[in-house]
Structures are given as structure tokens and as C-alpha cells.
Short mmCIF file of C-alpha atoms in Angstrom, two decimals:
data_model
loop_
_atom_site.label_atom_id
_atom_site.label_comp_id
_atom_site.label_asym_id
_atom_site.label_seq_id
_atom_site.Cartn_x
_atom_site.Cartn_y
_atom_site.Cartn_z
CA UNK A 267 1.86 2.05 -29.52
CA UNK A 268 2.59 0.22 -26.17
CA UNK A 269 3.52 4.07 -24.70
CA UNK A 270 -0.31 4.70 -25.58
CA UNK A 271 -1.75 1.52 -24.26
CA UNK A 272 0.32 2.04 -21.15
CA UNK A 273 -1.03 5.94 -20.68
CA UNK A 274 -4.77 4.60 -21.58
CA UNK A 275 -4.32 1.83 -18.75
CA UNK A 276 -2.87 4.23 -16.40
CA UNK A 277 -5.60 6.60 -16.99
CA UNK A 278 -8.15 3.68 -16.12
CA UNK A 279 -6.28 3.21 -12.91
CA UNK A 280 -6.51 6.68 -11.94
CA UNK A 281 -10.26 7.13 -12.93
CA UNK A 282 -10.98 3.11 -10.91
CA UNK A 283 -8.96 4.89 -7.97
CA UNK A 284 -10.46 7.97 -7.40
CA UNK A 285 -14.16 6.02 -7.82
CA UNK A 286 -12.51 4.04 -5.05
CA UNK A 287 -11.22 7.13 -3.33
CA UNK A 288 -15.58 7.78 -2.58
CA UNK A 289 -16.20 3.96 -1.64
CA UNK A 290 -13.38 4.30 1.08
CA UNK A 291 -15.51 7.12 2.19
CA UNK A 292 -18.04 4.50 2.98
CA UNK A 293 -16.17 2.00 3.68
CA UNK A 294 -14.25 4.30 6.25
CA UNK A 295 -17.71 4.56 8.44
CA UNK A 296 -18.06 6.39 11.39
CA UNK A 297 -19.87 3.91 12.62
CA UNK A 298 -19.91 0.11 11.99
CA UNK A 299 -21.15 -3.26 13.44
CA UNK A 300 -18.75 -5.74 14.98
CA UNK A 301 -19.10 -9.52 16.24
CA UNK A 302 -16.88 -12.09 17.41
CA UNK A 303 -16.66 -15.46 16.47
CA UNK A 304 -17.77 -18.62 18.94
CA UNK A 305 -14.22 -20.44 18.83
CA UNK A 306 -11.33 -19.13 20.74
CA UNK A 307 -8.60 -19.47 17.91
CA UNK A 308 -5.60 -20.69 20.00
CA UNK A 309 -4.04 -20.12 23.46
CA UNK A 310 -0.82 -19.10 24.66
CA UNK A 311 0.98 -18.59 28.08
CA UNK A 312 1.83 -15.74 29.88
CA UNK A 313 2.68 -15.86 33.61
CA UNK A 314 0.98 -18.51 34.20
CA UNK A 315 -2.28 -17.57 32.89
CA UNK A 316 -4.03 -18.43 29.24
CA UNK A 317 -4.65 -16.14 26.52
CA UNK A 318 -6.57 -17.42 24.20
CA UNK A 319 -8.48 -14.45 21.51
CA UNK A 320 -11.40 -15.15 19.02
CA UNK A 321 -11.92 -13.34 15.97
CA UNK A 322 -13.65 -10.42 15.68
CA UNK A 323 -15.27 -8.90 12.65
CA UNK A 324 -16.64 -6.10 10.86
CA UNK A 325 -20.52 -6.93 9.49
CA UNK A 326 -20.60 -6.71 5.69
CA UNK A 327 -17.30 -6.12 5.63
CA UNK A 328 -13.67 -7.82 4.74
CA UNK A 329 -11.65 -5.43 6.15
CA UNK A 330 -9.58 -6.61 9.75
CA UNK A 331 -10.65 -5.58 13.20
CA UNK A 332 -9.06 -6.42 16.52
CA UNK A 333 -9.25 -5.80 20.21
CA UNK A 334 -7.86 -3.18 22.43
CA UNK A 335 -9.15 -4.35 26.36
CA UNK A 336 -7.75 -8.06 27.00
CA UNK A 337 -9.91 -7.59 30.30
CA UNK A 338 -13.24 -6.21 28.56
CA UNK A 339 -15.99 -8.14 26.73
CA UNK A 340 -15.95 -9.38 23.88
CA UNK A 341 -18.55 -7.12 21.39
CA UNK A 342 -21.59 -9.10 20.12
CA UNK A 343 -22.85 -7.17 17.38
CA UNK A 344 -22.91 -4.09 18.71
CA UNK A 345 -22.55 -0.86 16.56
CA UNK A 346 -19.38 1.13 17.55
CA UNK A 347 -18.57 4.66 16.78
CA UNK A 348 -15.14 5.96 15.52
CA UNK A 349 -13.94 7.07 18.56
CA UNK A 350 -10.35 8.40 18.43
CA UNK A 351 -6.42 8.66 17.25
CA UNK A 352 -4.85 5.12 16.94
CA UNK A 353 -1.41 5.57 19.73
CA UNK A 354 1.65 5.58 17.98
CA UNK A 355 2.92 2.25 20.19
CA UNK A 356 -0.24 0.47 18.62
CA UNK A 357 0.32 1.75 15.01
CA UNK A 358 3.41 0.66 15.13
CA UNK A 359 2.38 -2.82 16.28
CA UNK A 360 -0.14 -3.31 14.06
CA UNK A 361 2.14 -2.18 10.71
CA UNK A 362 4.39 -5.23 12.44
CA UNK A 363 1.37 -7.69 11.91
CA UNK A 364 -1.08 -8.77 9.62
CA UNK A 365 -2.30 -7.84 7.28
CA UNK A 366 0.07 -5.19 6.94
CA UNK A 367 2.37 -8.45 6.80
CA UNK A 368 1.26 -11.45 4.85
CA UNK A 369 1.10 -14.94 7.08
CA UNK A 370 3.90 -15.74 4.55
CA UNK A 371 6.03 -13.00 5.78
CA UNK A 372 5.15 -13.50 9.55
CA UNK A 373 6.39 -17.60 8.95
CA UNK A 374 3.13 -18.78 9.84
CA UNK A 375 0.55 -21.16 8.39
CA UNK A 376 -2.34 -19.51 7.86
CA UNK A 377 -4.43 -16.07 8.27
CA UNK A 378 -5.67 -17.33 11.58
CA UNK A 379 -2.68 -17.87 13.20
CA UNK A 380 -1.83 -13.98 11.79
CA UNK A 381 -4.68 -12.81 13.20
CA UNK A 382 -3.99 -14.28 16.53
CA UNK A 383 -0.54 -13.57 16.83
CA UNK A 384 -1.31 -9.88 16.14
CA UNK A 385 -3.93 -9.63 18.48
CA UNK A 386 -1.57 -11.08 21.07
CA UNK A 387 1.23 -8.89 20.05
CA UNK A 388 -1.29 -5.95 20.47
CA UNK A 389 -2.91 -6.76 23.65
CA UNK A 390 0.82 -7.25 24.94
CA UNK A 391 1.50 -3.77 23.59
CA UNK A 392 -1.54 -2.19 25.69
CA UNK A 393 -1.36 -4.46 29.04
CA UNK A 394 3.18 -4.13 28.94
CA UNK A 395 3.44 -7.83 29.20
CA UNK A 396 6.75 -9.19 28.67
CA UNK A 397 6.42 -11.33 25.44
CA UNK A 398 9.65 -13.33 25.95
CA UNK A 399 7.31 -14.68 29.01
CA UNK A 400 4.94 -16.04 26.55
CA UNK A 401 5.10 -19.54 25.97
CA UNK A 402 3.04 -22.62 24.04
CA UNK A 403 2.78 -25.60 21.90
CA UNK A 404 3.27 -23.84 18.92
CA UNK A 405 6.30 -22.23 18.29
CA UNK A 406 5.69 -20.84 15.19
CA UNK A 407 2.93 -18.44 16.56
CA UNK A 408 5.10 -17.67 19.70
CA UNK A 409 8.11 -16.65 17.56
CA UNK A 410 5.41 -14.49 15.41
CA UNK A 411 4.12 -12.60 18.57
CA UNK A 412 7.53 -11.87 20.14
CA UNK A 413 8.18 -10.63 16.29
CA UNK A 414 5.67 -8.64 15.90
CA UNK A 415 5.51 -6.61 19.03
CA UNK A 416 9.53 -6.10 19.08
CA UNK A 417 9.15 -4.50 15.41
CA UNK A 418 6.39 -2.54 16.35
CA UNK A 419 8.47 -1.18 19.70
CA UNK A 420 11.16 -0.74 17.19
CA UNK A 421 9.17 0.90 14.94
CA UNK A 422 10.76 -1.40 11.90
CA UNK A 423 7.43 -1.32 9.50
CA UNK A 424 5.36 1.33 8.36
CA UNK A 425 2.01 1.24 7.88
CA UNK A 426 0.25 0.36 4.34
CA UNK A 427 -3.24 0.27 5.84
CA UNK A 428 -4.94 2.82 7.48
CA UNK A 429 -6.66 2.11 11.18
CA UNK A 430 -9.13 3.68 13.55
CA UNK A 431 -9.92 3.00 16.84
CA UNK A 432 -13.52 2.63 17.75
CA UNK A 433 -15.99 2.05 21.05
CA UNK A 434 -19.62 0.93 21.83
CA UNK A 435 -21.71 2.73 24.94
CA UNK A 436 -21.57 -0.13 26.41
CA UNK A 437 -18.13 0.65 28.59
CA UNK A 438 -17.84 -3.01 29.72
CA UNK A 439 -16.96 -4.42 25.95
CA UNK A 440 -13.63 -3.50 24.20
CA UNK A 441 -12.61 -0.68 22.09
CA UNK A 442 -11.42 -1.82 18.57
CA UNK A 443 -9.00 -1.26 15.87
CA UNK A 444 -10.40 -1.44 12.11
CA UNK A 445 -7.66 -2.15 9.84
CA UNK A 446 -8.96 -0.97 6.29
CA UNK A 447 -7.38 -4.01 3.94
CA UNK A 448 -9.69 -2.38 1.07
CA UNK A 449 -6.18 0.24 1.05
CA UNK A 450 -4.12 -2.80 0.72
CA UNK A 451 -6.21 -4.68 -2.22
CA UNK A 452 -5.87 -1.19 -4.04
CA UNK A 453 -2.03 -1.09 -3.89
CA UNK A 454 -1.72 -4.72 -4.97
CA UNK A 455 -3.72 -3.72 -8.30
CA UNK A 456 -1.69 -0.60 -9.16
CA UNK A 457 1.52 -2.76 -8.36
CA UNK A 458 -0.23 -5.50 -10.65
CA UNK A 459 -0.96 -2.76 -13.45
CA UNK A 460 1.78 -1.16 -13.42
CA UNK A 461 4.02 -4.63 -13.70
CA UNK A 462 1.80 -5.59 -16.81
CA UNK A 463 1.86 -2.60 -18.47
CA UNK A 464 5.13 -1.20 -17.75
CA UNK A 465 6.49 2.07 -20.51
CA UNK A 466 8.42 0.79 -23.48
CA UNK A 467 10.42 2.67 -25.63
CA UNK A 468 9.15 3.39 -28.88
#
């Protein structure tokens, strides 16, 4: 009897994903909204010059976006367009960060410090900076970024979550990354399902 609960739940799960399978469709827009928050989130070092990075997000949307251009501007709800390929040096980077890594993973405190960590490690990535030149008052987030950009050079994580790269007319504001978490919340509930309702003999 649990062998036939176990099929009947599994069957569920396939039926949830592939209704899932169309809202990624949607989700996976071709062409979305993005703004950025007021509040720089923290600052760092580099050469002698602050980075700081705010938050940018997707309108109506939970999934993670970040930014390409360190020397563009910042979008303010702008609608971009999927624009092209994400570079296999980026990819890489990002699969390093969050979310493809929890903040628990990455030995931080919360999702902001994530978020800003991989955005650093990213824009690092794009500009070549040297991240062991990257100092401030937080270690914890400095360790993170020098983490996260030497696995992605090393290519030590793959990817859970797809990502697209996308850009405004407006050729003054950055190009983003969308990281699609929705892929990442579906995994979890498989892994969950199957956990609970794992085959038993008999």
C-alpha cells in the first residue's frame, strides 16, 4: 500500500511540474520590469575606491536579478528585454553565489549580505578586479566575495538556476542577470516529496 501511495504522490508531482513547466514559460519573460532599491546595502574597498551596490529587483516577481555595468546606471523601473547568452565566466560566478548557494552555505548572516557579496563577486568578474584587493569592516562578506568569484573562476559549482541576461534602450543603465529561483523552489519540493514519501518494500 505505501508502493501505491508513493506512485499516486509521484504522479501528483509530475502532473504539479509540468503545470509549472507552462508558468516558467511566463515567468521566463522576454521582457520584464526592474527597479532598484533607495539604500546602498554595504560598501567595500577596492583600490582605494568604494563599492557599495543596492538591490535590484524584478516587479511582481521573487525571482533574483543583479547587475552587469559597475559604471552604468542603476535601472529605475524600466522594462528590459532578454537580450542575450549569459558568458560562461559569469555563469560560473553566479552558480558560486546566491541563491544558487544559501547565505548559510556562503557563512554569512543574512540574504542581503548574499546578495551583495554576489553582486560584488560578479561585477569583479566583468571589470577583472583583483578581489584579494578588496577590503572592509566586515570580514565575513569580504571572505564571501573572494569565495565566490575564485569558485566561479574555478568553475567549482554548477548551476541549479537558470539565468538570462537582459538590457533596456536606454544604453546608459546596466544590463542585468535574472536568476529564476522559481527553478530552485521546484527542486526543494521534489527533494521534500520524494524524502516523505520514499518506496517501501511491500
Amino acid at each position: 500500500m505505501k508502493l501505491k501511495k508513493y506512485i499516486k504522490v509521484l504522479s501528483y508531482f509530475i502532473i504539479f511540474n509540468v503545470i509549472m513547466s507552462f508558468a516558467f514559460i511566463g515567468a521566463d519573460a522576454n521582457t520584464v520590469k526592474i527597479t532598484t532599491d533607495k539604500e546602498p546595502l554595504y560598501t567595500v574597498e577596492y583600490d582605494g575606491y568604494d563599492l557599495t551596490a543596492r538591490r535590484i529587483r524584478v516587479a511582481g516577481s521573487n525571482n533574483i536579478a543583479y547587475c552587469l555595468e559597475i559604471n552604468e546606471k542603476y535601472p529605475s523601473g524600466q522594462n528590459f528585454s532578454s537580450n542575450s547568452n549569459l558568458s560562461e565566466s559569469i555563469r560560473n560566478v553566479i552558480a558560486a553565489g546566491y541563491p544558487n548557494r544559501s547565505v548559510a552555505e556562503l557563512n554569512l548572516d543574512n540574504e542581503n549580505e548574499a546578495y551583495f557579496a554576489t553582486q560584488i563577486a560578479i561585477w569583479s568578474s566583468m571589470e577583472g578586479y583583483d578581489v584579494n584587493k578588496i577590503k572592509g569592516n566586515n570580514s565575513k562578506i569580504v571572505d564571501a566575495i573572494k569565495s565566490i568569484y575564485n569558485d566561479g573562476v574555478n568553475g567549482k559549482y554548477s548551476s541549479k538556476i537558470r539565468s538570462k541576461v537582459y538590457k533596456t534602450s536606454d544604453e546608459s543603465i546596466q544590463e542585468i542577470i535574472v536568476v529564476y529561483t522559481d527553478d530552485l523552489v521546484s527542486e526543494e519540493k521534489a527533494e521534500s516529496i520524494q524524502t516523505e514519501y520514499a518506496p517501501q518494500e511491500g
